[in-house]
């Protein structure tokens, strides 16, 4: 849809601490009980523990939870929100809880000093 200038509207630019929620670059896949990270930096993960109802939801179809995680300058996760639900709280909530125990290699400013960060990324259950 054209903007007020008659030109097509452009999506907002991401700043250096934003991640594209639908990017194929980052994310994590849970396949056959193993975590397969796809980030461009070091990450230490803890596998979410699904109860039987969550396991059944994943067994019935592939589920994708998109989470938004705030990270402090040391790489510790300080908050996690479900940015987009997979449609099952039995998968969403254990996934969200597990991300609190993750660690990400900190982002750095132009001088190399670690800075806080916010990441939005998918976790795909297969």
C-alpha positions as a Markdown table, in Angstrom:
| # | Residue | x | y | z |
|---|---|---|---|---|
| 1 | Unk | 0.0 | 0.0 | 0.0 |
| 2 | Unk | 1.5 | 3.4 | -0.9 |
| 3 | Unk | 2.5 | 5.8 | 1.9 |
| 4 | Unk | 1.4 | 9.4 | 2.0 |
| 5 | Unk | 4.3 | 10.3 | -0.4 |
| 6 | Unk | 2.8 | 8.0 | -3.0 |
| 7 | Unk | 5.8 | 5.6 | -2.6 |
| 8 | Unk | 5.4 | 2.0 | -1.3 |
| 9 | Unk | 5.7 | 1.8 | 2.4 |
| 10 | Unk | 9.0 | 0.3 | 3.6 |
| 11 | Unk | 9.3 | -1.9 | 6.7 |
| 12 | Unk | 11.0 | -0.4 | 9.7 |
| 13 | Unk | 14.7 | -0.9 | 9.8 |
| 14 | Unk | 16.1 | -3.0 | 12.5 |
| 15 | Unk | 18.7 | -1.5 | 14.9 |
| 16 | Unk | 21.8 | -3.4 | 15.9 |
| 17 | Unk | 20.1 | -5.0 | 18.9 |
| 18 | Unk | 17.0 | -6.2 | 17.1 |
| 19 | Unk | 16.5 | -9.5 | 15.4 |
| 20 | Unk | 14.0 | -10.4 | 12.6 |
| 21 | Unk | 11.4 | -12.7 | 14.1 |
| 22 | Unk | 10.9 | -14.5 | 10.7 |
| 23 | Unk | 14.6 | -14.6 | 9.7 |
| 24 | Unk | 16.0 | -18.0 | 8.6 |
| 25 | Unk | 19.4 | -16.9 | 10.1 |
| 26 | Unk | 18.7 | -17.4 | 13.8 |
| 27 | Unk | 16.6 | -19.9 | 15.7 |
| 28 | Unk | 16.6 | -23.2 | 17.2 |
| 29 | Unk | 15.2 | -26.5 | 16.2 |
| 30 | Unk | 14.2 | -29.4 | 18.5 |
| 31 | Unk | 14.5 | -32.6 | 16.5 |
| 32 | Unk | 14.6 | -36.2 | 17.9 |
| 33 | Unk | 15.2 | -34.8 | 21.4 |
| 34 | Unk | 18.2 | -32.7 | 20.4 |
| 35 | Unk | 18.6 | -28.9 | 20.4 |
| 36 | Unk | 20.0 | -27.6 | 17.1 |
| 37 | Unk | 20.9 | -23.9 | 17.5 |
| 38 | Unk | 21.2 | -21.8 | 14.4 |
| 39 | Unk | 22.6 | -18.5 | 15.8 |
| 40 | Unk | 25.5 | -16.6 | 14.5 |
| 41 | Unk | 27.0 | -16.4 | 18.0 |
| 42 | Unk | 27.7 | -18.7 | 20.9 |
| 43 | Unk | 24.7 | -19.9 | 22.9 |
| 44 | Unk | 24.3 | -22.3 | 25.7 |
| 45 | Unk | 20.8 | -23.9 | 25.8 |
| 46 | Unk | 18.7 | -26.0 | 28.1 |
| 47 | Unk | 16.1 | -28.2 | 26.5 |
| 48 | Unk | 12.5 | -27.4 | 27.5 |
| 49 | Unk | 10.8 | -30.2 | 29.4 |
| 50 | Unk | 7.3 | -30.9 | 28.0 |
| 51 | Unk | 4.7 | -32.7 | 29.9 |
| 52 | Unk | 2.8 | -35.5 | 28.1 |
| 53 | Unk | 0.2 | -33.1 | 26.7 |
| 54 | Unk | 2.9 | -30.9 | 25.2 |
| 55 | Unk | 4.6 | -34.0 | 23.8 |
| 56 | Unk | 1.3 | -35.0 | 22.2 |
| 57 | Unk | 0.8 | -31.6 | 20.7 |
| 58 | Unk | 4.3 | -31.7 | 19.1 |
| 59 | Unk | 3.7 | -35.3 | 17.9 |
| 60 | Unk | 0.6 | -34.3 | 16.1 |
| 61 | Unk | 2.2 | -31.5 | 14.1 |
| 62 | Unk | 5.3 | -29.3 | 13.9 |
| 63 | Unk | 5.1 | -26.4 | 16.4 |
| 64 | Unk | 6.9 | -23.1 | 16.2 |
| 65 | Unk | 7.1 | -20.8 | 19.3 |
| 66 | Unk | 8.6 | -17.4 | 18.6 |
| 67 | Unk | 10.2 | -15.9 | 21.8 |
| 68 | Unk | 11.5 | -12.4 | 22.7 |
| 69 | Unk | 14.4 | -12.6 | 25.1 |
| 70 | Unk | 16.2 | -9.7 | 26.8 |
| 71 | Unk | 19.8 | -10.3 | 27.5 |
| 72 | Unk | 22.1 | -8.4 | 29.8 |
| 73 | Unk | 25.7 | -7.4 | 29.0 |
| 74 | Unk | 27.0 | -10.7 | 30.6 |
| 75 | Unk | 24.8 | -12.8 | 28.2 |
| 76 | Unk | 22.3 | -13.8 | 30.9 |
| 77 | Unk | 18.6 | -13.9 | 29.9 |
| 78 | Unk | 16.7 | -11.4 | 32.0 |
| 79 | Unk | 13.2 | -11.7 | 30.6 |
| 80 | Unk | 11.4 | -13.9 | 28.1 |
| 81 | Unk | 8.0 | -13.4 | 26.4 |
| 82 | Unk | 6.1 | -15.6 | 23.9 |
| 83 | Unk | 6.1 | -13.3 | 20.9 |
| 84 | Unk | 4.0 | -15.7 | 18.8 |
| 85 | Unk | 2.3 | -18.8 | 20.2 |
| 86 | Unk | 2.5 | -22.1 | 18.6 |
| 87 | Unk | -1.2 | -22.6 | 19.6 |
| 88 | Unk | -0.5 | -24.8 | 22.6 |
| 89 | Unk | 0.2 | -23.4 | 26.1 |
| 90 | Unk | 1.6 | -26.9 | 26.9 |
| 91 | Unk | 4.4 | -26.2 | 24.5 |
| 92 | Unk | 4.7 | -22.4 | 24.8 |
| 93 | Unk | 5.2 | -22.1 | 28.5 |
| 94 | Unk | 7.8 | -24.8 | 29.0 |
| 95 | Unk | 9.7 | -23.4 | 26.1 |
| 96 | Unk | 9.5 | -19.9 | 27.6 |
| 97 | Unk | 10.7 | -21.1 | 31.0 |
| 98 | Unk | 13.7 | -23.0 | 29.6 |
| 99 | Unk | 15.0 | -19.9 | 27.7 |
| 100 | Unk | 15.5 | -18.2 | 31.1 |
| 101 | Unk | 18.3 | -20.8 | 31.7 |
| 102 | Unk | 20.1 | -20.0 | 28.4 |
| 103 | Unk | 23.2 | -17.9 | 27.9 |
| 104 | Unk | 24.0 | -15.9 | 24.7 |
| 105 | Unk | 27.4 | -14.5 | 23.7 |
| 106 | Unk | 26.9 | -10.8 | 24.4 |
| 107 | Unk | 26.5 | -8.2 | 21.7 |
| 108 | Unk | 29.2 | -5.5 | 21.6 |
| 109 | Unk | 29.2 | -1.9 | 20.8 |
| 110 | Unk | 31.6 | -0.2 | 18.4 |
| 111 | Unk | 34.4 | -0.2 | 21.0 |
| 112 | Unk | 33.9 | -3.9 | 21.8 |
| 113 | Unk | 32.1 | -3.3 | 25.2 |
| 114 | Unk | 29.4 | -5.9 | 25.9 |
| 115 | Unk | 25.9 | -4.3 | 25.7 |
| 116 | Unk | 22.3 | -5.4 | 26.6 |
| 117 | Unk | 20.4 | -7.0 | 23.7 |
| 118 | Unk | 16.9 | -8.2 | 22.7 |
| 119 | Unk | 16.5 | -11.2 | 20.4 |
| 120 | Unk | 13.3 | -12.4 | 18.8 |
| 121 | Unk | 13.7 | -15.9 | 17.4 |
| 122 | Unk | 11.8 | -19.1 | 16.6 |
| 123 | Unk | 12.0 | -22.4 | 18.3 |
| 124 | Unk | 10.7 | -25.2 | 16.0 |
| 125 | Unk | 9.6 | -28.4 | 17.6 |
| 126 | Unk | 9.6 | -31.4 | 15.1 |
